[in-house]
mmCIF file of C-alpha atoms in Angstrom:
data_model
loop_
_atom_site.group_PDB
_atom_site.id
_atom_site.type_symbol
_atom_site.label_atom_id
_atom_site.label_comp_id
_atom_site.label_asym_id
_atom_site.label_seq_id
_atom_site.Cartn_x
_atom_site.Cartn_y
_atom_site.Cartn_z
ATOM 1 C CA MET A 1 -0.193 41.904 1.855
ATOM 2 C CA LYS A 2 3.169 40.846 3.257
ATOM 3 C CA ARG A 3 5.934 39.480 1.034
ATOM 4 C CA VAL A 4 6.995 35.958 2.027
ATOM 5 C CA VAL A 5 10.503 34.541 1.784
ATOM 6 C CA ILE A 6 12.204 31.263 2.612
ATOM 7 C CA THR A 7 14.995 31.674 5.158
ATOM 8 C CA GLY A 8 15.681 28.071 6.089
ATOM 9 C CA ALA A 9 15.559 24.658 4.433
ATOM 10 C CA GLY A 10 16.122 21.153 5.709
ATOM 11 C CA THR A 11 15.660 17.662 4.363
ATOM 12 C CA ILE A 12 16.376 13.987 4.681
ATOM 13 C CA ASN A 13 15.526 11.696 1.784
ATOM 14 C CA ALA A 14 16.997 8.939 -0.369
ATOM 15 C CA LEU A 15 19.398 11.406 -2.031
ATOM 16 C CA GLY A 16 20.907 12.822 1.148
ATOM 17 C CA HIS A 17 20.577 13.436 4.862
ATOM 18 C CA ASN A 18 20.625 17.217 4.419
ATOM 19 C CA VAL A 19 20.110 19.958 1.817
ATOM 20 C CA PRO A 20 23.696 20.174 0.455
ATOM 21 C CA GLU A 21 23.844 16.410 -0.105
ATOM 22 C CA THR A 22 20.425 16.405 -1.767
ATOM 23 C CA MET A 23 21.180 19.316 -4.075
ATOM 24 C CA GLN A 24 24.510 17.794 -5.073
ATOM 25 C CA ALA A 25 22.736 14.551 -5.957
ATOM 26 C CA MET A 26 20.237 16.522 -8.036
ATOM 27 C CA ARG A 27 23.086 18.254 -9.861
ATOM 28 C CA GLU A 28 24.656 14.887 -10.620
ATOM 29 C CA GLY A 29 21.401 13.222 -11.614
ATOM 30 C CA ARG A 30 21.999 10.525 -9.036
ATOM 31 C CA CYS A 31 19.334 7.878 -8.395
ATOM 32 C CA GLY A 32 18.271 7.103 -4.834
ATOM 33 C CA ILE A 33 16.060 4.184 -5.841
ATOM 34 C CA GLY A 34 17.243 0.677 -5.006
ATOM 35 C CA ASP A 35 16.259 -2.680 -3.605
ATOM 36 C CA LEU A 36 14.010 -2.466 -0.555
ATOM 37 C CA ASP A 37 15.490 -3.543 2.760
ATOM 38 C CA MET A 38 12.563 -4.505 4.989
ATOM 39 C CA ARG A 39 10.824 -7.388 6.677
ATOM 40 C CA ASP A 40 8.922 -9.799 4.377
ATOM 41 C CA VAL A 41 10.172 -8.114 1.203
ATOM 42 C CA ASP A 42 9.991 -11.543 -0.474
ATOM 43 C CA ARG A 43 6.191 -11.360 -0.152
ATOM 44 C CA LEU A 44 6.053 -8.163 -2.189
ATOM 45 C CA ALA A 45 5.633 -7.930 -5.950
ATOM 46 C CA VAL A 46 7.283 -4.473 -5.907
ATOM 47 C CA ARG A 47 10.698 -4.684 -4.281
ATOM 48 C CA ILE A 48 12.268 -1.322 -5.095
ATOM 49 C CA GLY A 49 11.953 2.061 -3.419
ATOM 50 C CA ALA A 50 13.817 5.210 -2.505
ATOM 51 C CA GLN A 51 14.666 4.409 1.107
ATOM 52 C CA VAL A 52 16.650 6.633 3.448
ATOM 53 C CA ARG A 53 19.803 4.580 3.982
ATOM 54 C CA ASN A 54 22.185 4.619 6.960
ATOM 55 C CA PHE A 55 19.706 6.431 9.186
ATOM 56 C CA GLU A 56 20.587 5.810 12.834
ATOM 57 C CA ALA A 57 17.752 7.240 14.883
ATOM 58 C CA GLU A 58 19.364 6.075 18.126
ATOM 59 C CA THR A 59 22.163 8.609 17.656
ATOM 60 C CA LEU A 60 19.704 11.477 17.174
ATOM 61 C CA PHE A 61 16.982 10.791 19.742
ATOM 62 C CA ASN A 62 16.892 9.390 23.276
ATOM 63 C CA ARG A 63 14.869 6.337 24.379
ATOM 64 C CA GLN A 64 11.918 8.396 25.600
ATOM 65 C CA GLN A 65 11.737 10.241 22.283
ATOM 66 C CA LEU A 66 12.005 7.068 20.228
ATOM 67 C CA ALA A 67 9.028 5.665 22.144
ATOM 68 C CA LEU A 68 6.992 8.619 20.824
ATOM 69 C CA TYR A 69 8.448 9.206 17.355
ATOM 70 C CA ASP A 70 7.428 7.142 14.354
ATOM 71 C CA ARG A 71 9.947 7.191 11.497
ATOM 72 C CA PHE A 72 8.021 9.978 9.707
ATOM 73 C CA THR A 73 8.281 12.154 12.811
ATOM 74 C CA GLN A 74 11.987 11.400 13.151
ATOM 75 C CA PHE A 75 12.543 12.527 9.565
ATOM 76 C CA THR A 76 10.573 15.707 10.220
ATOM 77 C CA LEU A 77 12.595 16.694 13.262
ATOM 78 C CA VAL A 78 15.913 16.037 11.511
ATOM 79 C CA ALA A 79 14.867 18.268 8.607
ATOM 80 C CA ALA A 80 13.345 20.908 10.898
ATOM 81 C CA ARG A 81 16.556 21.175 12.905
ATOM 82 C CA GLU A 82 18.528 21.828 9.739
ATOM 83 C CA ALA A 83 16.036 24.432 8.521
ATOM 84 C CA MET A 84 15.938 26.203 11.874
ATOM 85 C CA SER A 85 19.715 26.203 12.138
ATOM 86 C CA GLN A 86 20.011 27.884 8.762
ATOM 87 C CA ALA A 87 17.282 30.410 9.558
ATOM 88 C CA GLY A 88 18.934 31.322 12.850
ATOM 89 C CA LEU A 89 15.641 31.934 14.628
ATOM 90 C CA GLU A 90 14.667 31.434 18.253
ATOM 91 C CA PHE A 91 11.029 31.667 19.263
ATOM 92 C CA SER A 92 10.048 33.500 22.429
ATOM 93 C CA GLY A 93 7.574 36.157 23.474
ATOM 94 C CA GLU A 94 5.193 37.451 20.800
ATOM 95 C CA LEU A 95 7.126 35.735 17.990
ATOM 96 C CA SER A 96 6.526 32.399 19.693
ATOM 97 C CA VAL A 97 2.835 33.078 20.267
ATOM 98 C CA LYS A 98 2.147 34.060 16.650
ATOM 99 C CA SER A 99 4.347 31.569 14.786
ATOM 100 C CA GLY A 100 3.360 27.999 14.044
ATOM 101 C CA VAL A 101 3.807 24.916 11.896
ATOM 102 C CA VAL A 102 1.778 23.464 9.034
ATOM 103 C CA LEU A 103 2.939 20.158 7.595
ATOM 104 C CA GLY A 104 1.709 17.861 4.852
ATOM 105 C CA ASN A 105 1.444 14.145 5.484
ATOM 106 C CA SER A 106 -0.720 11.405 4.006
ATOM 107 C CA GLY A 107 -0.070 8.106 5.779
ATOM 108 C CA GLY A 108 0.816 9.133 9.322
ATOM 109 C CA GLY A 109 2.755 6.617 11.382
ATOM 110 C CA MET A 110 2.623 3.743 8.900
ATOM 111 C CA GLN A 111 5.656 2.064 10.444
ATOM 112 C CA THR A 112 3.950 2.052 13.847
ATOM 113 C CA LEU A 113 0.680 0.874 12.343
ATOM 114 C CA ASP A 114 2.416 -1.959 10.501
ATOM 115 C CA GLU A 115 4.349 -3.086 13.575
ATOM 116 C CA ASN A 116 1.271 -3.111 15.800
ATOM 117 C CA TYR A 117 -0.945 -4.923 13.334
ATOM 118 C CA ARG A 118 1.706 -7.638 13.416
ATOM 119 C CA THR A 119 1.680 -7.585 17.213
ATOM 120 C CA VAL A 120 -2.088 -8.065 17.400
ATOM 121 C CA TYR A 121 -2.887 -10.228 14.379
ATOM 122 C CA GLU A 122 0.301 -12.166 13.687
ATOM 123 C CA ASP A 123 1.779 -12.533 17.169
ATOM 124 C CA GLY A 124 -1.654 -12.826 18.821
ATOM 125 C CA LYS A 125 -0.940 -10.346 21.607
ATOM 126 C CA ASN A 126 -3.799 -8.528 23.292
ATOM 127 C CA ARG A 127 -1.976 -5.354 24.270
ATOM 128 C CA VAL A 128 -0.074 -2.689 22.396
ATOM 129 C CA HIS A 129 2.149 0.115 23.664
ATOM 130 C CA PRO A 130 0.177 2.972 25.284
ATOM 131 C CA PHE A 131 1.836 5.475 22.931
ATOM 132 C CA VAL A 132 0.643 3.825 19.711
ATOM 133 C CA VAL A 133 -2.042 6.451 19.029
ATOM 134 C CA PRO A 134 0.116 9.551 19.679
ATOM 135 C CA LYS A 135 2.889 7.913 17.656
ATOM 136 C CA LEU A 136 0.856 7.097 14.541
ATOM 137 C CA MET A 137 -1.486 10.127 14.346
ATOM 138 C CA ASN A 138 -0.937 12.302 11.292
ATOM 139 C CA ASN A 139 -0.389 15.444 13.334
ATOM 140 C CA ALA A 140 2.343 13.885 15.499
ATOM 141 C CA ALA A 141 5.196 15.395 13.488
ATOM 142 C CA ALA A 142 3.677 18.889 13.497
ATOM 143 C CA SER A 143 3.032 18.665 17.223
ATOM 144 C CA HIS A 144 6.584 17.601 18.031
ATOM 145 C CA VAL A 145 8.028 20.377 15.859
ATOM 146 C CA SER A 146 5.871 22.914 17.702
ATOM 147 C CA MET A 147 7.108 21.576 21.049
ATOM 148 C CA GLU A 148 10.779 21.429 20.092
ATOM 149 C CA PHE A 149 10.866 25.000 18.773
ATOM 150 C CA ASN A 150 8.293 26.654 21.076
ATOM 151 C CA LEU A 151 5.795 27.437 18.329
ATOM 152 C CA LYS A 152 2.538 28.444 20.008
ATOM 153 C CA GLY A 153 0.627 29.803 17.011
ATOM 154 C CA PRO A 154 -1.432 27.980 14.349
ATOM 155 C CA SER A 155 -0.182 24.410 14.045
ATOM 156 C CA PHE A 156 -1.808 21.538 12.169
ATOM 157 C CA THR A 157 -1.381 18.868 9.502
ATOM 158 C CA VAL A 158 -2.860 18.762 5.999
ATOM 159 C CA ALA A 159 -3.650 15.380 4.434
ATOM 160 C CA SER A 160 -4.481 15.484 0.720
ATOM 161 C CA ALA A 161 -2.561 12.483 -0.589
ATOM 162 C CA CYS A 162 0.230 13.468 -3.001
ATOM 163 C CA ALA A 163 -0.589 17.202 -2.766
ATOM 164 C CA SER A 164 -0.338 17.337 1.043
ATOM 165 C CA SER A 165 2.963 19.235 1.210
ATOM 166 C CA ASN A 166 1.964 21.812 -1.388
ATOM 167 C CA HIS A 167 -1.374 22.363 0.321
ATOM 168 C CA ALA A 168 0.417 22.751 3.660
ATOM 169 C CA MET A 169 2.996 25.177 2.300
ATOM 170 C CA ALA A 170 0.224 27.161 0.628
ATOM 171 C CA GLN A 171 -1.558 27.514 3.973
ATOM 172 C CA ALA A 172 1.664 28.619 5.665
ATOM 173 C CA PHE A 173 2.297 31.099 2.861
ATOM 174 C CA GLN A 174 -1.189 32.532 3.214
ATOM 175 C CA MET A 175 -0.792 32.939 6.974
ATOM 176 C CA VAL A 176 2.439 34.885 6.615
ATOM 177 C CA ARG A 177 1.207 36.891 3.625
ATOM 178 C CA SER A 178 -1.968 37.917 5.449
ATOM 179 C CA GLY A 179 -0.057 39.072 8.520
ATOM 180 C CA MET A 180 -1.519 36.384 10.774
ATOM 181 C CA SER A 181 1.928 34.937 11.518
ATOM 182 C CA PRO A 182 5.390 36.472 10.994
ATOM 183 C CA VAL A 183 7.027 33.033 10.654
ATOM 184 C CA MET A 184 5.700 29.583 9.804
ATOM 185 C CA ILE A 185 7.543 26.270 9.718
ATOM 186 C CA THR A 186 6.169 24.206 6.862
ATOM 187 C CA GLY A 187 6.798 21.363 4.439
ATOM 188 C CA GLY A 188 5.974 17.684 4.541
ATOM 189 C CA THR A 189 7.013 14.201 5.524
ATOM 190 C CA GLU A 190 6.240 10.567 4.795
ATOM 191 C CA SER A 191 7.464 7.058 5.589
ATOM 192 C CA MET A 192 5.275 4.399 3.987
ATOM 193 C CA LEU A 193 8.085 2.015 3.042
ATOM 194 C CA CYS A 194 7.036 -0.878 5.215
ATOM 195 C CA PHE A 195 5.380 -4.158 4.249
ATOM 196 C CA GLY A 196 1.816 -2.946 4.733
ATOM 197 C CA GLY A 197 2.457 0.384 3.053
ATOM 198 C CA VAL A 198 3.972 -1.101 -0.085
ATOM 199 C CA LYS A 199 1.477 -3.972 -0.216
ATOM 200 C CA ALA A 200 -1.433 -1.504 -0.186
ATOM 201 C CA TRP A 201 0.043 0.489 -3.062
ATOM 202 C CA GLU A 202 0.665 -2.687 -5.036
ATOM 203 C CA GLY A 203 -3.089 -3.152 -5.207
ATOM 204 C CA LEU A 204 -3.474 0.028 -7.257
ATOM 205 C CA ARG A 205 -1.253 -1.386 -10.017
ATOM 206 C CA VAL A 206 0.494 1.946 -10.543
ATOM 207 C CA MET A 207 3.915 0.878 -9.221
ATOM 208 C CA SER A 208 6.987 0.105 -11.316
ATOM 209 C CA LYS A 209 9.017 -2.992 -10.523
ATOM 210 C CA ASP A 210 12.250 -1.708 -12.049
ATOM 211 C CA ALA A 211 12.621 2.100 -12.322
ATOM 212 C CA CYS A 212 10.895 5.483 -12.337
ATOM 213 C CA ARG A 213 10.969 6.938 -15.883
ATOM 214 C CA PRO A 214 8.744 10.041 -15.974
ATOM 215 C CA PHE A 215 7.723 11.263 -19.443
ATOM 216 C CA SER A 216 9.603 8.438 -21.181
ATOM 217 C CA ALA A 217 7.420 6.464 -23.599
ATOM 218 C CA ASN A 218 8.390 3.199 -21.886
ATOM 219 C CA ARG A 219 7.498 4.368 -18.353
ATOM 220 C CA ASN A 220 5.634 1.779 -16.338
ATOM 221 C CA GLY A 221 4.717 3.354 -13.015
ATOM 222 C CA MET A 222 5.793 5.235 -9.928
ATOM 223 C CA VAL A 223 8.319 4.291 -7.263
ATOM 224 C CA GLN A 224 7.738 5.151 -3.616
ATOM 225 C CA GLY A 225 10.215 7.124 -1.552
ATOM 226 C CA GLU A 226 10.407 8.429 2.007
ATOM 227 C CA GLY A 227 11.780 11.411 3.881
ATOM 228 C CA ALA A 228 10.944 15.002 4.750
ATOM 229 C CA GLY A 229 11.443 18.547 3.545
ATOM 230 C CA ILE A 230 11.006 21.459 5.966
ATOM 231 C CA PHE A 231 11.174 25.216 5.323
ATOM 232 C CA VAL A 232 11.006 28.463 7.243
ATOM 233 C CA PHE A 233 8.540 30.883 5.634
ATOM 234 C CA GLU A 234 9.026 34.415 6.948
ATOM 235 C CA GLU A 235 7.836 37.954 6.325
ATOM 236 C CA MET A 236 10.401 39.619 4.064
ATOM 237 C CA ASP A 237 10.661 42.741 6.241
ATOM 238 C CA HIS A 238 11.145 40.586 9.339
ATOM 239 C CA ALA A 239 13.853 38.557 7.621
ATOM 240 C CA ARG A 240 15.707 41.597 6.285
ATOM 241 C CA ALA A 241 15.549 43.388 9.617
ATOM 242 C CA ARG A 242 17.509 40.569 11.238
ATOM 243 C CA GLY A 243 19.886 40.110 8.303
ATOM 244 C CA ALA A 244 18.701 36.618 7.366
ATOM 245 C CA GLU A 245 19.851 34.877 4.203
ATOM 246 C CA ILE A 246 16.944 34.616 1.760
ATOM 247 C CA LEU A 247 16.777 31.472 -0.393
ATOM 248 C CA ALA A 248 13.767 32.454 -2.528
ATOM 249 C CA GLU A 249 10.495 34.355 -2.401
ATOM 250 C CA VAL A 250 7.131 32.593 -2.413
ATOM 251 C CA ILE A 251 4.896 34.679 -4.649
ATOM 252 C CA GLY A 252 1.694 32.749 -5.297
ATOM 253 C CA PHE A 253 -0.364 29.591 -5.145
ATOM 254 C CA ALA A 254 -3.630 28.129 -6.306
ATOM 255 C CA MET A 255 -5.629 25.008 -5.591
ATOM 256 C CA SER A 256 -8.335 23.187 -7.492
ATOM 257 C CA SER A 257 -10.424 20.040 -7.375
ATOM 258 C CA ASP A 258 -11.105 17.900 -10.427
ATOM 259 C CA ALA A 259 -14.446 16.769 -8.973
ATOM 260 C CA ALA A 260 -14.305 13.937 -11.487
ATOM 261 C CA ASP A 261 -12.557 10.701 -10.489
ATOM 262 C CA ILE A 262 -10.884 9.334 -7.360
ATOM 263 C CA VAL A 263 -7.699 8.203 -9.158
ATOM 264 C CA MET A 264 -7.674 9.417 -12.787
ATOM 265 C CA PRO A 265 -6.242 12.948 -13.208
ATOM 266 C CA SER A 266 -7.999 15.732 -15.076
ATOM 267 C CA LYS A 267 -6.218 18.073 -17.467
ATOM 268 C CA GLN A 268 -8.748 20.803 -16.743
ATOM 269 C CA GLY A 269 -8.240 20.604 -12.974
ATOM 270 C CA ALA A 270 -4.460 20.736 -13.280
ATOM 271 C CA ALA A 271 -4.642 23.613 -15.748
ATOM 272 C CA ARG A 272 -6.905 25.627 -13.436
ATOM 273 C CA ALA A 273 -4.413 25.269 -10.594
ATOM 274 C CA ILE A 274 -1.470 26.321 -12.768
ATOM 275 C CA ALA A 275 -3.323 29.279 -14.297
ATOM 276 C CA GLY A 276 -4.618 30.322 -10.889
ATOM 277 C CA THR A 277 -1.094 30.388 -9.519
ATOM 278 C CA LEU A 278 0.062 32.733 -12.290
ATOM 279 C CA GLN A 279 -2.877 35.000 -11.508
ATOM 280 C CA ASP A 280 -2.274 34.942 -7.758
ATOM 281 C CA ALA A 281 1.436 35.683 -8.236
ATOM 282 C CA ARG A 282 0.596 38.442 -10.741
ATOM 283 C CA ILE A 283 3.032 37.137 -13.300
ATOM 284 C CA ASN A 284 2.856 36.422 -17.017
ATOM 285 C CA ARG A 285 3.274 33.014 -18.580
ATOM 286 C CA GLU A 286 6.568 34.126 -20.090
ATOM 287 C CA ASP A 287 8.000 34.882 -16.636
ATOM 288 C CA VAL A 288 8.133 31.184 -15.722
ATOM 289 C CA GLY A 289 11.396 29.449 -16.588
ATOM 290 C CA TYR A 290 11.152 26.135 -14.743
ATOM 291 C CA ILE A 291 8.438 23.780 -13.538
ATOM 292 C CA ASN A 292 9.087 20.973 -11.103
ATOM 293 C CA ALA A 293 6.527 18.551 -12.450
ATOM 294 C CA HIS A 294 4.354 16.191 -10.498
ATOM 295 C CA GLY A 295 5.730 13.641 -12.982
ATOM 296 C CA THR A 296 5.009 10.331 -11.290
ATOM 297 C CA GLY A 297 6.022 8.073 -14.170
ATOM 298 C CA THR A 298 2.512 6.718 -14.721
ATOM 299 C CA ALA A 299 1.061 6.879 -18.216
ATOM 300 C CA ALA A 300 -2.037 8.836 -17.183
ATOM 301 C CA ASN A 301 -0.376 11.440 -14.970
ATOM 302 C CA ASP A 302 2.513 12.359 -17.242
ATOM 303 C CA LYS A 303 0.517 12.960 -20.414
ATOM 304 C CA THR A 304 -2.237 14.794 -18.509
ATOM 305 C CA GLU A 305 0.289 17.114 -16.861
ATOM 306 C CA CYS A 306 2.090 17.856 -20.132
ATOM 307 C CA SER A 307 -1.205 18.605 -21.826
ATOM 308 C CA ALA A 308 -2.244 20.954 -19.007
ATOM 309 C CA VAL A 309 1.079 22.808 -19.155
ATOM 310 C CA ALA A 310 0.797 23.145 -22.945
ATOM 311 C CA ASP A 311 -2.736 24.530 -22.625
ATOM 312 C CA VAL A 312 -1.824 27.120 -19.992
ATOM 313 C CA PHE A 313 1.469 28.308 -21.452
ATOM 314 C CA GLY A 314 0.665 28.118 -25.155
ATOM 315 C CA PRO A 315 3.723 28.817 -27.369
ATOM 316 C CA HIS A 316 5.857 29.523 -24.261
ATOM 317 C CA ALA A 317 5.533 25.847 -23.280
ATOM 318 C CA ASP A 318 8.205 25.081 -25.866
ATOM 319 C CA ASP A 319 10.647 27.353 -24.015
ATOM 320 C CA LEU A 320 9.926 25.994 -20.547
ATOM 321 C CA LEU A 321 12.210 23.603 -18.697
ATOM 322 C CA MET A 322 10.221 20.970 -16.786
ATOM 323 C CA SER A 323 11.622 18.015 -14.880
ATOM 324 C CA SER A 324 10.477 15.349 -12.455
ATOM 325 C CA THR A 325 12.882 14.760 -9.589
ATOM 326 C CA LYS A 326 10.749 11.805 -8.492
ATOM 327 C CA SER A 327 12.934 9.898 -10.936
ATOM 328 C CA MET A 328 15.717 10.333 -8.343
ATOM 329 C CA HIS A 329 14.145 10.539 -4.873
ATOM 330 C CA GLY A 330 10.970 8.595 -5.569
ATOM 331 C CA HIS A 331 7.414 9.609 -4.778
ATOM 332 C CA LEU A 332 7.189 10.603 -1.129
ATOM 333 C CA ILE A 333 3.374 10.769 -1.345
ATOM 334 C CA GLY A 334 2.409 13.393 1.283
ATOM 335 C CA GLY A 335 5.991 14.619 1.632
ATOM 336 C CA THR A 336 6.925 14.783 -2.008
ATOM 337 C CA GLY A 337 6.168 18.443 -2.783
ATOM 338 C CA ALA A 338 8.422 19.574 0.046
ATOM 339 C CA VAL A 339 11.498 17.726 -1.228
ATOM 340 C CA GLU A 340 10.676 18.893 -4.758
ATOM 341 C CA LEU A 341 10.657 22.513 -3.621
ATOM 342 C CA LEU A 342 14.397 22.117 -3.131
ATOM 343 C CA ALA A 343 14.752 21.625 -6.897
ATOM 344 C CA CYS A 344 12.971 24.946 -7.426
ATOM 345 C CA ILE A 345 15.350 26.686 -5.012
ATOM 346 C CA LEU A 346 18.297 25.041 -6.792
ATOM 347 C CA ALA A 347 17.056 26.440 -10.107
ATOM 348 C CA LEU A 348 16.436 29.944 -8.777
ATOM 349 C CA ARG A 349 19.451 30.348 -6.517
ATOM 350 C CA ASP A 350 22.115 28.339 -8.348
ATOM 351 C CA GLY A 351 20.820 28.310 -11.909
ATOM 352 C CA VAL A 352 20.852 24.501 -12.051
ATOM 353 C CA ILE A 353 17.899 22.525 -13.394
ATOM 354 C CA ALA A 354 17.677 19.069 -11.839
ATOM 355 C CA PRO A 355 17.101 16.449 -14.549
ATOM 356 C CA THR A 356 14.480 13.817 -15.232
ATOM 357 C CA ILE A 357 16.641 10.713 -15.086
ATOM 358 C CA GLY A 358 15.724 7.326 -16.539
ATOM 359 C CA TYR A 359 14.419 8.973 -19.713
ATOM 360 C CA GLU A 360 14.833 6.539 -22.612
ATOM 361 C CA GLU A 361 12.216 7.069 -25.322
ATOM 362 C CA PRO A 362 10.463 10.264 -26.487
ATOM 363 C CA ASP A 363 6.697 10.285 -26.036
ATOM 364 C CA PRO A 364 4.730 12.488 -28.477
ATOM 365 C CA GLU A 365 2.150 13.056 -25.727
ATOM 366 C CA CYS A 366 4.912 14.470 -23.480
ATOM 367 C CA ALA A 367 6.615 16.653 -26.078
ATOM 368 C CA LEU A 368 8.050 19.267 -23.710
ATOM 369 C CA ASP A 369 11.651 19.872 -22.645
ATOM 370 C CA VAL A 370 11.801 17.541 -19.638
ATOM 371 C CA VAL A 371 15.571 18.031 -19.114
ATOM 372 C CA PRO A 372 16.362 14.369 -19.783
ATOM 373 C CA ASN A 373 19.064 12.571 -17.796
ATOM 374 C CA GLU A 374 21.520 15.431 -17.215
ATOM 375 C CA ALA A 375 21.225 18.635 -15.203
ATOM 376 C CA ARG A 376 21.312 21.882 -17.145
ATOM 377 C CA GLU A 377 22.352 25.437 -16.352
ATOM 378 C CA ALA A 378 19.745 28.134 -16.904
ATOM 379 C CA ASP A 379 18.947 31.643 -15.687
ATOM 380 C CA VAL A 380 15.563 31.147 -14.023
ATOM 381 C CA HIS A 381 13.646 33.941 -12.290
ATOM 382 C CA VAL A 382 10.336 32.198 -11.570
ATOM 383 C CA ALA A 383 9.687 28.511 -10.869
ATOM 384 C CA LEU A 384 6.498 26.526 -10.282
ATOM 385 C CA SER A 385 6.032 23.365 -8.250
ATOM 386 C CA ASN A 386 3.114 21.139 -9.323
ATOM 387 C CA ALA A 387 1.294 18.617 -7.150
ATOM 388 C CA PHE A 388 -1.714 16.657 -8.434
ATOM 389 C CA ALA A 389 -3.129 14.117 -6.001
ATOM 390 C CA PHE A 390 -5.462 11.138 -5.977
ATOM 391 C CA GLY A 391 -8.928 12.442 -5.302
ATOM 392 C CA GLY A 392 -8.357 15.130 -7.921
ATOM 393 C CA LEU A 393 -6.792 17.579 -5.472
ATOM 394 C CA ASN A 394 -4.314 19.982 -7.079
ATOM 395 C CA ALA A 395 -1.932 22.533 -5.559
ATOM 396 C CA VAL A 396 0.677 24.658 -7.332
ATOM 397 C CA LEU A 397 3.220 27.039 -5.793
ATOM 398 C CA ALA A 398 5.211 29.838 -7.450
ATOM 399 C CA LEU A 399 8.654 30.960 -6.285
ATOM 400 C CA ARG A 400 10.813 33.883 -7.443
ATOM 401 C CA LYS A 401 14.532 34.539 -7.385
ATOM 402 C CA VAL A 402 15.598 37.168 -4.847
#
């Protein structure tokens, strides 16, 4: 089995338009959630979100590209360019043929869908743009990344709601670890912050109208965000041979299905995914120093996740640091695990634990160290990233300091 390392990272989200900006915001415990700026916001009951501000797509893409790129694809390409620049890779010959891209995404081109529903149903027009389908399809971002960087190997999109990115990164990890591909571009993206996207989520009654407060006793729901996180996963020997900077090593993953309820999480399913990741990575419970929690800020998710962590780690759970960065960048649905992986890299590489901001009241059902409100310094050698999705689909990744 090959060892797999991360040699490039890129992002755009409510905290920053790149990795340095995002990590600095995480260090400072800065909140990217604010009032939504969109059409018909007055018709929404939920009017807050973690939007990407000051994003000028016209300065980054030409007219022909903009006709093909939904906002989620634009975010992906911005993040992919940053990741590829850091990795310093160019794909040609056999490397091009064997390398690919696996991305997580849940909603696809929601902005395009929303705009064209308006065109047909509100404006009464009988025609839409011929590129609507290639613009809104879930695999559009992965396809455009493969074309921009000449990736001719396995390329596809994984859609498993809030676990999409972790499932995608797990597939990329497995491909590199097995020797199928020497390099894989992976991560996730989402842009659901449009009228239709928010209105649909309102119906679930899981959204907060004022703030995201994971693990706090007075939490009242999740807050949506948008953006992308993209990484270069590479064989360690391949990376070292070319003198690449290594950000972290990916050492294990596991997936599970609750097979119980379409929206209510299961402690047993989450615990199986966490325990399976420790087994796959061949590490002990005591090796783990930090967990980036799924931590949505809903009553059911937070207490279920804390209970699962306590069950798996036993007495060591009291020594763990666990935080939810969704309190800062919002819940990016299919893209969230990718942005959260940056918090794991921050912990491993820089020894900084991003906080759970908005924490106000202790909850006895969430009695772990959730790093409330302020970042903390810690010497972490292994970090986990949890993702537990609607549909009972769970995916956990393990990373190690290099």
